[in-house]
Coordinates of C-alpha atoms in Angstrom, one line a residue:
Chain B
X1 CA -15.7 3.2 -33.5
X2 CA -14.9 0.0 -34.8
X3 CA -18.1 -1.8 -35.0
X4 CA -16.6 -5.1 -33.7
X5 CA -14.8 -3.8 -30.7
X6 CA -18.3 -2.1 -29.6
X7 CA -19.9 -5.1 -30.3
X8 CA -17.7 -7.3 -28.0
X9 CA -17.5 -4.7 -25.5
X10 CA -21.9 -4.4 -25.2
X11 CA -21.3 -8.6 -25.3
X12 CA -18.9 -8.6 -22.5
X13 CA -21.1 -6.4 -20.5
X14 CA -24.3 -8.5 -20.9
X15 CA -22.2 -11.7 -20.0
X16 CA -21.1 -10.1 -16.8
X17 CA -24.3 -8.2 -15.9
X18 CA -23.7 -4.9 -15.8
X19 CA -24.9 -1.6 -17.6
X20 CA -22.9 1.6 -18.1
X21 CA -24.6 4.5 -17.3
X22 CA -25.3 6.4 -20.8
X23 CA -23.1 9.6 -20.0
X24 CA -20.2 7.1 -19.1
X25 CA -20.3 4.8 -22.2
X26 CA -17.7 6.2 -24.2
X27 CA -15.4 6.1 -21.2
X28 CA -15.6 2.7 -20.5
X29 CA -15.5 2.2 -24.5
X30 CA -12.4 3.5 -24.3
X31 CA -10.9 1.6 -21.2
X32 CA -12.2 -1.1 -23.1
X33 CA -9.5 -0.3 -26.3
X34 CA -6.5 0.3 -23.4
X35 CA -7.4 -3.4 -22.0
X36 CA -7.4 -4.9 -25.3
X37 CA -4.1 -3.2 -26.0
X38 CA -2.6 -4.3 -22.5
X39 CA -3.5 -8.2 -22.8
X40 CA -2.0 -8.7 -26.0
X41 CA 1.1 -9.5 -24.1
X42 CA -0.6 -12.3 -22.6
X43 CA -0.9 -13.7 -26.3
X44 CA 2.4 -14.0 -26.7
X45 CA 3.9 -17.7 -26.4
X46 CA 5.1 -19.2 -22.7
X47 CA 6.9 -22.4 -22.6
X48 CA 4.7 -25.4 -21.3
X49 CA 6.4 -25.5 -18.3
X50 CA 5.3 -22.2 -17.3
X51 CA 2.7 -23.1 -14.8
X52 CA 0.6 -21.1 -12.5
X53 CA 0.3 -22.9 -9.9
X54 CA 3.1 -21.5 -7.5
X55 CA 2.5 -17.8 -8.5
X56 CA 3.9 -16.2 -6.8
X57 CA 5.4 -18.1 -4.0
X58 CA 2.4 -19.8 -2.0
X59 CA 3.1 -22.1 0.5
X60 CA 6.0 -19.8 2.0
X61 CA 9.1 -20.8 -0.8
X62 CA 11.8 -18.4 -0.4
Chain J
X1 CA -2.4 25.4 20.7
X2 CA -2.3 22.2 18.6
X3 CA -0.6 19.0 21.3
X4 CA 2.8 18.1 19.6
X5 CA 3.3 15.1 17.3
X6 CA 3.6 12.1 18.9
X7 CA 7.1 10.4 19.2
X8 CA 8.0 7.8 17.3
X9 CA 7.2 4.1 18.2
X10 CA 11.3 3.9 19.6
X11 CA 11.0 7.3 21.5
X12 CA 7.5 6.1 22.7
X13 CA 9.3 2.6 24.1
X14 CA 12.2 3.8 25.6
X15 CA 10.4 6.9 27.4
X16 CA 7.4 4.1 29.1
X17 CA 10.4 1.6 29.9
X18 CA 12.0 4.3 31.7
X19 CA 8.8 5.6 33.2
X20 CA 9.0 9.2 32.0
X21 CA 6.0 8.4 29.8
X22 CA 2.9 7.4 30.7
X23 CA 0.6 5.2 28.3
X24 CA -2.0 7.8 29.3
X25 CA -0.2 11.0 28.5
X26 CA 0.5 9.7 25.1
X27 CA -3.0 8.7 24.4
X28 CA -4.2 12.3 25.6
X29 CA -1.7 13.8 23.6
X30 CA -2.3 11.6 20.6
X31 CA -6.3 12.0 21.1
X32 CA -5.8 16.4 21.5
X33 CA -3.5 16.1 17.8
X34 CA -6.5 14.5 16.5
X35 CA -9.2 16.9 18.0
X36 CA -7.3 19.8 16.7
X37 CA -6.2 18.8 13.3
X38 CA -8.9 16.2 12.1
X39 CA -11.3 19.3 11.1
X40 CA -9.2 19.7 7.9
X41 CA -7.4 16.5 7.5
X42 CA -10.2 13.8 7.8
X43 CA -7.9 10.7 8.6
X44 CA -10.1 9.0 10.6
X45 CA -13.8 7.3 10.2
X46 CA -14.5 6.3 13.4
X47 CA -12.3 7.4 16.5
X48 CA -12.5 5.2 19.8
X49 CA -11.3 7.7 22.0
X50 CA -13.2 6.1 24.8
X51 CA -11.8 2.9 24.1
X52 CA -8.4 4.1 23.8
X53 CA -8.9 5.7 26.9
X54 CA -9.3 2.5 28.7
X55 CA -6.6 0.7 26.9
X56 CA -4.6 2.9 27.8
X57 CA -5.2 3.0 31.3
X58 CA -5.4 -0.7 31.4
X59 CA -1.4 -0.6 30.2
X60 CA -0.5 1.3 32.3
X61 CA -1.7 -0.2 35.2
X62 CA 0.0 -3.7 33.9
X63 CA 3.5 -1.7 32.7
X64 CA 3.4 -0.1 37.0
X65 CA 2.7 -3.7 37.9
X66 CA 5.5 -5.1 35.8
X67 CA 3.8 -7.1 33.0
X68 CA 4.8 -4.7 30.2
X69 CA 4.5 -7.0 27.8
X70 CA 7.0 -5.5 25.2
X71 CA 8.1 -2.6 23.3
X72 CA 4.9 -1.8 21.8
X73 CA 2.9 -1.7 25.4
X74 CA 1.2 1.4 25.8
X75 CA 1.6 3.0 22.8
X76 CA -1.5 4.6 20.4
X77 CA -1.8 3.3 16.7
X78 CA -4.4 3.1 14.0
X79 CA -5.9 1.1 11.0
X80 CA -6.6 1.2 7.6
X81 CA -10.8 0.6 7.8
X82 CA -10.7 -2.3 6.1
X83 CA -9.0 -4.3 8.7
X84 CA -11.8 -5.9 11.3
X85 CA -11.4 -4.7 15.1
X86 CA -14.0 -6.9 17.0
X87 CA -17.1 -4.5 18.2
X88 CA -16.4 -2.1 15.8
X89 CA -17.6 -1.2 12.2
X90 CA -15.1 -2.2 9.2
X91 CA -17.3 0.4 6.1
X92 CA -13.7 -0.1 3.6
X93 CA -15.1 3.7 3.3
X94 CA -17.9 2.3 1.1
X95 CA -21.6 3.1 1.2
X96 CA -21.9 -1.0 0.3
X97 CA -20.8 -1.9 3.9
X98 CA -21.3 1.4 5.8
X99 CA -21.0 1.5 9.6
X100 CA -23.7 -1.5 10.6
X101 CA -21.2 -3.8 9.3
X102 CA -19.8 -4.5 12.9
X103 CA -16.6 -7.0 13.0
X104 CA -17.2 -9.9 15.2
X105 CA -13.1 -10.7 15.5
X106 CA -10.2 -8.9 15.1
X107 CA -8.0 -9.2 12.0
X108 CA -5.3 -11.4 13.2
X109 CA -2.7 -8.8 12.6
X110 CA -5.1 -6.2 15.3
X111 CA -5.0 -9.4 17.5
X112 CA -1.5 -9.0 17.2
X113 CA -1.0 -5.3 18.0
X114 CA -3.5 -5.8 20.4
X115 CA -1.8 -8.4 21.9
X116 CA 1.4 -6.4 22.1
X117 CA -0.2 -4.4 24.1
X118 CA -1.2 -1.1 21.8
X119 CA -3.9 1.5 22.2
X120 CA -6.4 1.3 19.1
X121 CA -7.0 5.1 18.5
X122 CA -9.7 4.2 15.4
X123 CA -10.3 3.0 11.4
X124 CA -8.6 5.4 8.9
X125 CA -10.0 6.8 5.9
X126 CA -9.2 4.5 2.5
X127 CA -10.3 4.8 -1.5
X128 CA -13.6 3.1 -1.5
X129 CA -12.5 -0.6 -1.2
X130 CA -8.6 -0.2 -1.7
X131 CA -9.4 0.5 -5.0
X132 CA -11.9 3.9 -5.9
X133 CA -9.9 7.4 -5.7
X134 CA -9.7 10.6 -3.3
X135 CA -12.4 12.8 -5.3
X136 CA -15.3 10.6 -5.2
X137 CA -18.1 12.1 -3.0
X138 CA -18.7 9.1 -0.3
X139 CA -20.5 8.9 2.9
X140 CA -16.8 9.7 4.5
X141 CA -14.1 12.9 3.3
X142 CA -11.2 11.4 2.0
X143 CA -8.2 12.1 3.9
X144 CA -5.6 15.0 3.2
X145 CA -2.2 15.6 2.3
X146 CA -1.0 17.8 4.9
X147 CA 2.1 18.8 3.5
X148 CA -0.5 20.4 0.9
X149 CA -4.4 20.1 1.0
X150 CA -5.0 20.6 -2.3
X151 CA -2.4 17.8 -3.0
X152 CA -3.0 13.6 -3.6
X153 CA -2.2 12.8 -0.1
X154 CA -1.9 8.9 -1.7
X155 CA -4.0 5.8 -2.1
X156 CA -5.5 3.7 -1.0
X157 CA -4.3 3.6 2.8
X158 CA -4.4 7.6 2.6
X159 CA -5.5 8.2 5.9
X160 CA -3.2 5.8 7.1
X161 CA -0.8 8.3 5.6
X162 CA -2.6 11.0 7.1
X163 CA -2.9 10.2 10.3
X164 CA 1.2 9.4 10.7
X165 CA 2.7 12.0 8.6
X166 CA 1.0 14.5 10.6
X167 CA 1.8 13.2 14.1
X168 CA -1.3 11.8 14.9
X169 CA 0.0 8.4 15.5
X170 CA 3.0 6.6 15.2
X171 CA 1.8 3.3 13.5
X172 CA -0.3 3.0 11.1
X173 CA -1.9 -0.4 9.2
X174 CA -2.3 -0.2 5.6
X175 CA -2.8 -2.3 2.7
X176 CA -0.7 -3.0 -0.3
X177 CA -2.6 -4.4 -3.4
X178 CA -0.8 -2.0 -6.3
X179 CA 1.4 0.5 -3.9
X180 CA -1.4 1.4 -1.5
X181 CA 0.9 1.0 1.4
X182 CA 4.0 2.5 -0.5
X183 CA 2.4 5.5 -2.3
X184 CA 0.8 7.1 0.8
X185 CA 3.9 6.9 2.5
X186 CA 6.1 8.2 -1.1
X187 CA 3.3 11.1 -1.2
X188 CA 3.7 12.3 2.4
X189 CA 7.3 12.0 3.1
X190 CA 7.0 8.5 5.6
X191 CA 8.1 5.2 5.6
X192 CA 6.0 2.7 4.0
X193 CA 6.6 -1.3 3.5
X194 CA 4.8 -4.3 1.7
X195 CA 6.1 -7.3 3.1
X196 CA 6.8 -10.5 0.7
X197 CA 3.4 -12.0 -0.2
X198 CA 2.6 -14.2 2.7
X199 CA 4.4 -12.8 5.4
X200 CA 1.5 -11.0 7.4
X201 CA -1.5 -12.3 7.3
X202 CA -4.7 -10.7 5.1
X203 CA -7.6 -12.6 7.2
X204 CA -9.9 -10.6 9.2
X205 CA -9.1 -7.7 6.4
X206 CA -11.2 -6.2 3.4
X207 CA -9.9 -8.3 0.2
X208 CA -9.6 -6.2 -2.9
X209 CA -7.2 -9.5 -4.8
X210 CA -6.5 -12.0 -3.3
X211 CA -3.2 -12.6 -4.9
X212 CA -2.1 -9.2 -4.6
X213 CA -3.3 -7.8 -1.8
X214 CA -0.7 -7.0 1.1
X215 CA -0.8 -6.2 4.5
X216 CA 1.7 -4.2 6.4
X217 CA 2.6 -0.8 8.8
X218 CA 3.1 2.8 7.8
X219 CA 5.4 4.5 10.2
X220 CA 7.5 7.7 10.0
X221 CA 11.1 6.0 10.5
X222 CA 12.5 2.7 9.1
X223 CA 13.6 1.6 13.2
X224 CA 9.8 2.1 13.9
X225 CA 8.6 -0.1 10.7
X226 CA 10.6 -2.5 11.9
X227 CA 9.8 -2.4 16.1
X228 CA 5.8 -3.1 14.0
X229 CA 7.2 -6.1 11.7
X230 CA 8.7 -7.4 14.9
X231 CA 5.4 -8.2 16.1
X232 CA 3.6 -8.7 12.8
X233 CA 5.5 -11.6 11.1
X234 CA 3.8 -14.7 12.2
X235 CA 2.4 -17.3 10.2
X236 CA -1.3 -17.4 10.2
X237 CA -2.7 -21.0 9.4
X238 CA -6.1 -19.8 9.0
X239 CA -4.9 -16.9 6.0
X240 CA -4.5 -19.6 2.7
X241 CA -1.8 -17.4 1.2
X242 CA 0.1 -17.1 5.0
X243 CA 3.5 -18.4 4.2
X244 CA 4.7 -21.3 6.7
X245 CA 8.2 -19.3 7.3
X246 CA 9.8 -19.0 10.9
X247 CA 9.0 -15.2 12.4
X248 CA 11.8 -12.9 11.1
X249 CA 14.5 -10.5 12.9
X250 CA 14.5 -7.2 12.0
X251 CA 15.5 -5.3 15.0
X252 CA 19.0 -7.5 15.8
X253 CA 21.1 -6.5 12.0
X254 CA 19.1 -3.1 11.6
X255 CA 21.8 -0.6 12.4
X256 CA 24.6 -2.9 10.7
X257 CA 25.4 -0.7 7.8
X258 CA 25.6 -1.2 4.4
X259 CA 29.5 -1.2 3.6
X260 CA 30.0 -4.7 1.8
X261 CA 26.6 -4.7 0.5
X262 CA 25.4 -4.5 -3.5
X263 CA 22.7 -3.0 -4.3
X264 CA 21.1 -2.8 -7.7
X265 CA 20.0 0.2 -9.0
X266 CA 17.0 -0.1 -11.9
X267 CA 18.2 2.7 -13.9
X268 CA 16.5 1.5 -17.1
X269 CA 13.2 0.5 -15.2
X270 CA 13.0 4.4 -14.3
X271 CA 13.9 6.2 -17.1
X272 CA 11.2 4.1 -18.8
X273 CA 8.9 5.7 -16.8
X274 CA 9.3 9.3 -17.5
X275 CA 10.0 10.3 -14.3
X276 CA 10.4 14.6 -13.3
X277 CA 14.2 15.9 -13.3
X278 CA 13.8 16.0 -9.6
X279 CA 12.6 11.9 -8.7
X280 CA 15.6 11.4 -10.7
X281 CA 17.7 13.6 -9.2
X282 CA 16.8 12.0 -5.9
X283 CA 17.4 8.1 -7.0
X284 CA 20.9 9.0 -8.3
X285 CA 21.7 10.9 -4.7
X286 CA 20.4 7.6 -2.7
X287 CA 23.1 6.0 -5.0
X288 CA 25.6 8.3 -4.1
X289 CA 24.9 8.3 -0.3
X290 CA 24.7 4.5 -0.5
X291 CA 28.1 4.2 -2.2
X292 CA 29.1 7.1 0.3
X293 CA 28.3 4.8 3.1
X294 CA 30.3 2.0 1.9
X295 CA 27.8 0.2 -0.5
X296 CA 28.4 -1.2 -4.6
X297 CA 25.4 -0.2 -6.6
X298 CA 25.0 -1.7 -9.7
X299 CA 22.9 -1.2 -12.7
X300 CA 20.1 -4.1 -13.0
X301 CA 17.7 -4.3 -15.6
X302 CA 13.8 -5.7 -14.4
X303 CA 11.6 -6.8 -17.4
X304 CA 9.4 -3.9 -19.0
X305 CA 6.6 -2.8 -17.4
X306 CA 4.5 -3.6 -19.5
X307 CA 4.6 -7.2 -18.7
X308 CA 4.1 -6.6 -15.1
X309 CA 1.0 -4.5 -16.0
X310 CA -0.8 -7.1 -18.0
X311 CA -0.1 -9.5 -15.2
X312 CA -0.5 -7.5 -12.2
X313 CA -4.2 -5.7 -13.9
X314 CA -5.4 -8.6 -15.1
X315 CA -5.3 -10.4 -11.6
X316 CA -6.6 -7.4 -9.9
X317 CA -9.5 -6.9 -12.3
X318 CA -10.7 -10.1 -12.7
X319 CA -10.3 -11.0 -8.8
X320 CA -11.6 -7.9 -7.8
X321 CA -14.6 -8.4 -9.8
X322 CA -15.4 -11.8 -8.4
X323 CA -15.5 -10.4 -4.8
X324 CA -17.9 -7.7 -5.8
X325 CA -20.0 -8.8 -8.9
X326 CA -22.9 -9.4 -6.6
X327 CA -23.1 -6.0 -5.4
X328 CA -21.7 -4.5 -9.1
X329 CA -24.9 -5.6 -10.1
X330 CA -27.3 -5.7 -7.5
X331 CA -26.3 -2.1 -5.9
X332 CA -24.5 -0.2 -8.3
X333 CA -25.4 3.3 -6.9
X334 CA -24.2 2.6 -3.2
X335 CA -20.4 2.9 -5.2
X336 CA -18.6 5.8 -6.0
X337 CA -18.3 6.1 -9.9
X338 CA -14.6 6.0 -9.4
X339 CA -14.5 2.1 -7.7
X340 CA -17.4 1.1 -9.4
X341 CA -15.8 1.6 -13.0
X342 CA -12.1 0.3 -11.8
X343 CA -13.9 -2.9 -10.5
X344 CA -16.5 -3.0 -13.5
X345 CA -12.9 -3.4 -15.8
X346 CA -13.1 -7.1 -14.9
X347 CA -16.2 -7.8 -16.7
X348 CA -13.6 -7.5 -19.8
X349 CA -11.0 -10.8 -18.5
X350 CA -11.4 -14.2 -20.1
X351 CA -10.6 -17.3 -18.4
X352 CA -7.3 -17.8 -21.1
X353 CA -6.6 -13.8 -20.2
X354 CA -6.6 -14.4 -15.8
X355 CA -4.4 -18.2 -16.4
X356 CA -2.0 -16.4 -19.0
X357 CA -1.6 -13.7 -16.4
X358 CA -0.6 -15.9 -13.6
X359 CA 1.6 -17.8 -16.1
X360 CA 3.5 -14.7 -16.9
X361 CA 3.5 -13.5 -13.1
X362 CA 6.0 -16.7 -12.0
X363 CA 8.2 -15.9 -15.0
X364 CA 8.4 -12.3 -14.1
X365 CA 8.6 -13.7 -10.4
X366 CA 11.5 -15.7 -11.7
X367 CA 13.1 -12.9 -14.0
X368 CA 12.8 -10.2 -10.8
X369 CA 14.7 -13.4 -8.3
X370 CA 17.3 -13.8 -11.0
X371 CA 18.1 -9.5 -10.5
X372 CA 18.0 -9.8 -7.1
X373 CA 20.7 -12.9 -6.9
X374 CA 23.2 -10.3 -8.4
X375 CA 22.3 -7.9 -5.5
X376 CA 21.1 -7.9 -2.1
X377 CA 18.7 -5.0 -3.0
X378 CA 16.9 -2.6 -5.8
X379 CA 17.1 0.9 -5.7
X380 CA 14.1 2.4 -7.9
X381 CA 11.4 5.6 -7.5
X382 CA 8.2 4.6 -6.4
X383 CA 6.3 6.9 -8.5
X384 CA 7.2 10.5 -10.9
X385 CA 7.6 12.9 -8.6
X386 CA 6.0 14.7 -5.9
X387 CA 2.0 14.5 -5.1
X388 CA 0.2 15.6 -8.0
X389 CA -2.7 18.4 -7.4
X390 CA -6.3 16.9 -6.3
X391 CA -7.0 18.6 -9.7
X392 CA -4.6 16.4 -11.8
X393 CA -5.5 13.4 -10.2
X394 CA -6.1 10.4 -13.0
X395 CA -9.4 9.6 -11.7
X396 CA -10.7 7.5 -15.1
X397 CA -11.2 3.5 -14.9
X398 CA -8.2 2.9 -16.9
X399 CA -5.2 4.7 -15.6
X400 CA -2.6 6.2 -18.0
X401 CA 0.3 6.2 -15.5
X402 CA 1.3 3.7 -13.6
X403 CA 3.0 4.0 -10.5
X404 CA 5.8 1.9 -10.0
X405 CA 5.5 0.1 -7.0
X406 CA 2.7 -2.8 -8.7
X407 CA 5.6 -5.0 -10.4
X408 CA 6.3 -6.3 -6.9
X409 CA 2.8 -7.1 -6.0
X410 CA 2.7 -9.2 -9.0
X411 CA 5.8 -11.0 -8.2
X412 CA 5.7 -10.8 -4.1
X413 CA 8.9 -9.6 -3.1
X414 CA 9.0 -7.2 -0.3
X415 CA 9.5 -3.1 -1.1
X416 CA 9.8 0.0 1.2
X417 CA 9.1 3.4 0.8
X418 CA 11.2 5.7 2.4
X419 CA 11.7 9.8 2.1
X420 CA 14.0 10.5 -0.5
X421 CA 14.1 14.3 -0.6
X422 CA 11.8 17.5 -1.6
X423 CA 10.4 19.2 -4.7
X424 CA 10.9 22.3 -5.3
X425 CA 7.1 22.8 -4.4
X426 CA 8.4 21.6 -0.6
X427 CA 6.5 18.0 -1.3
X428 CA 7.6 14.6 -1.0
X429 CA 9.9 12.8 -3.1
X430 CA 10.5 9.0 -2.3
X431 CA 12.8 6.0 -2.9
X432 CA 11.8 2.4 -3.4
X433 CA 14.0 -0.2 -2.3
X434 CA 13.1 -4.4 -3.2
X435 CA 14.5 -6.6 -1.6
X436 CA 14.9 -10.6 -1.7
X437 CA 11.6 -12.6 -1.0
X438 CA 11.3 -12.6 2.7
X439 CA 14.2 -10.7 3.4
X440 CA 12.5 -7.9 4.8
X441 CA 15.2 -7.1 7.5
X442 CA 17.7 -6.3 4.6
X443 CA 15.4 -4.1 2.9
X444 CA 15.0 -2.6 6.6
X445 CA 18.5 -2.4 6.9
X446 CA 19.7 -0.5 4.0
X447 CA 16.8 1.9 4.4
X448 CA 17.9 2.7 7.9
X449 CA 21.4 3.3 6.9
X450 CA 20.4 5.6 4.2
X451 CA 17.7 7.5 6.7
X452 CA 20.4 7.9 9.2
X453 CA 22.7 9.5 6.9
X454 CA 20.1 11.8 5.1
X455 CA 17.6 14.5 7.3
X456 CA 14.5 14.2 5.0
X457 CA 12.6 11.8 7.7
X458 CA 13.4 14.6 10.0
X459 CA 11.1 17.6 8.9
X460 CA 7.6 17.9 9.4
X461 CA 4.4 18.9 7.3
X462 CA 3.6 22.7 7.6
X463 CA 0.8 23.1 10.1
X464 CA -0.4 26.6 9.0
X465 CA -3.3 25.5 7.4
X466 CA -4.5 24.0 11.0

């Protein structure tokens, strides 16, 4: 395990406060690593302009 | 002897217009399906036969007078238990609410049907919140496939599923927050459709995500999804995501054909998702029947899935979180383990991670409007193939395969299931069609010309097992 990523993971946890049962630790550890993987899209750059606040078409805009 | 399967909601209409069917009959007929098949399918949660009884009877004594009040009058239907129905218990199948957690009000799309005139039959089985999975042990069975018991019958609206694909009822509500409307109806061989974010309202019903989560009907033929849309589509001033759009028409263009029409077909989009011989097989004959019938398909390309998943989870997991944090932490063992983990994912999103995600989900918005300008429509599979075994069922917080009906939550557009063919295994296989953002009556439109011209919508689950 990389120590880092369990570190962040027991962090996380703490922060939100919640506790993962002992037996399903490894689990969630793992689900843990597939998040990590997944959001690294959201790292990549998006122009300025890109703004949330219409996601995805409130207010009825066709 | 098991009571037949009820007619459809257009059979149902014409025969109580015309007087050869009584509200009554159909609810005693509806209410014997249940008696005799509910033993092994476990649709329901609570059944208000009682009630139903004297809804029924109250139609028909208005439809004799002459007030029918409209196509739906009289007939039986059912919802998803996380929609309220005033005086009785919304439990979103969960331990957490359970069945002291009596509505005060209806939904406002059960004040709808209910104002149509329809006979509330009961709450259906769900996952655990719209969001846990059918193996869980909960205070309610989940409900089952009956085209094959040991098979996923679909989530979350699964007895929603249920309870129409085996004749129960003609109309079923569901909710859409990832394909929860869609999958149920792709699994059991129905017709299932999210409606463009907005369209329907969501107050009065369980919220899972608030930017994701759909509302819409379940029905077994594309005319009957939209006789329910028909009465549905209003704009709700009290739902904050209701959009301010004038009611639609889908009845008036439904039977008008596709010949003239493109439709896109996400060729790419599937293949990327490993999908069996046979759910391929069954997209490329939907393009040939289309074309067939007089349609252009075209190959459009979507953006890669796994920008929509990085949008579309991180929304759901960080939303879904804040709606249940309280009870994450306070009463973690009135979950199942299943919805307790997907929901305890959300502890892992940043404030940077949830604004990035809703950044990306207007471009993909955008990049999904721009595909759809070439075409009035996109073709795609919902999901593999047919349903997997109970066995087989990714039940694990993170799931490996994604089905591929969530790219549309995250962007809003409307999508329809529809039956697309069989396995070799005699399940299920499905099509997806997307349409324009609320264009729903196209979507309705080319699904009904392709139902017409194909028999899948026409066979029935086995009942052997009953």
């Amino acid at each position: 395990m990389n120590d880092t990523e369990g570190a962040d993971f027991q962090a996380l946890l703490r922060i939100a406060g919640i506790t993962i049962p002992a037996a399903r630790y490894d689990i969630m550890l793992d689900a843990y690593r597939h998040w990590l993987e997944l959001v690294k899209v959201l790292d990549e750059p998006m122009p300025m302009a890109e703004e949330p606040a219409a996601a995805p078409r409130f207010g009825g805009e066709a | 002897m098991i009571p037949a399967p009820v007619p459809s909601l257009a059979e149902a209409s014409a025969g109580i217009a015309s007087g050869a069917l009584s509200p009554v009959a159909l609810t005693e007929q509806a209410l014997g399906r249940i008696a005799a098949l509910e033993p092994r399918l476990n649709a329901f949660i609570t059944l208000t036969a009682d009630r139903a009884r004297a809804a029924a009877a109250k139609a028909e004594a208005e439809i004799k007078a002459g007030n029918r009040r409209g196509p739906l009058h009289g007939i039986p239907y059912a919802l998803k238990d996380i929609y309220d129905a005033a005086g009785l218990p919304t439990t979103a199948h969960s331990r957490v609410l359970g069945a002291e957690n009596i509505a005060s009000e209806d939904a406002a799309t059960t004040a709808l049907l209910e104002q149509a005139g329809m006979v509330l039959l009961g709450k259906l089985a769900t996952h655990e919140f719209a969001r846990g999975g059918p193996t869980d042990p909960l205070a309610w069975p989940a409900a089952k496939n009956p085209w094959a018991l040991d098979h996923f019958a679909g989530g979350s609206s699964s007895g929603s599923g249920t309870a129409v694909s085996s004749g129960m009822v003609a109309m079923a509500m569901g909710s859409d927050t990832g394909g929860s409307i869609r999958l149920p109806a792709a699994f059991q061989g129905i017709v299932g459709l999210k409606p463009t974010y907005g369209r329907l309202s969501r107050r009065g019903v369980v919220p899972l995500s608030f930017g994701m989560d759909h509302t819409g009907p379940l029905t077994r033929t594309v005319e009957d999804c939209a006789m329910a849309m028909q009465a549905l589509a209003l704009h709700d001033p009290q739902d904050p995501g209701s959009a301010d759009v004038p009611p639609g028409d889908y009845l008036s263009g439904l039977k008008a054909g596709v010949k003239g029409l493109t439709i896109g077909w996400a060729r790419s989009f599937d293949e990327a998702a490993n999908l069996s011989a046979e759910q391929s097989a069954a997209v490329a004959e939907a393009v040939r029947v289309l074309r067939s019938l007089g349609a252009t398909v075209v190959e459009v390309t979507l953006p890669p899935m796994r920008r929509f998943e990085a949008a579309t989870w991180t929304i759901i997991h960080a939303e879904s979180f804040a709606i249940h944090q309280q009870h994450l932490r306070k009463t973690p063992d009135l979950y199942g383990r299943v919805t307790w983990e997907r929901i305890a994912l959300g502890a892992f999103v940043t404030g940077p991670h949830y604004v990035q995600a809703q950044r990306l989900r207007t471009a993909l918005t955008r990049e999904v409007d721009a595909a759809l300008a070439t075409c009035d429509a996109i073709l795609s599979a919902p999901a593999s193939g047919t349903p997997p075994k109970l066995s087989e069922v990714d039940e694990g917080p993170w799931r490996k395969q994604q089905p591929l009906t969530a790219p549309f939550n995250c962007t809003g557009h409307p999508a329809i299931c529809i039956p697309g063919g069989f396995g070799a295994n005699g399940l299920p296989l499905s099509l997806q069609m997307v349409g324009r953002a609320f264009d729903e009556a196209m979507v309705l439109r080319i699904s009904h010309a392709h139902e017409q011209a194909t028999e899948w919508h026409t066979r029935r689950p086995p009942e052997a097992w009953a």
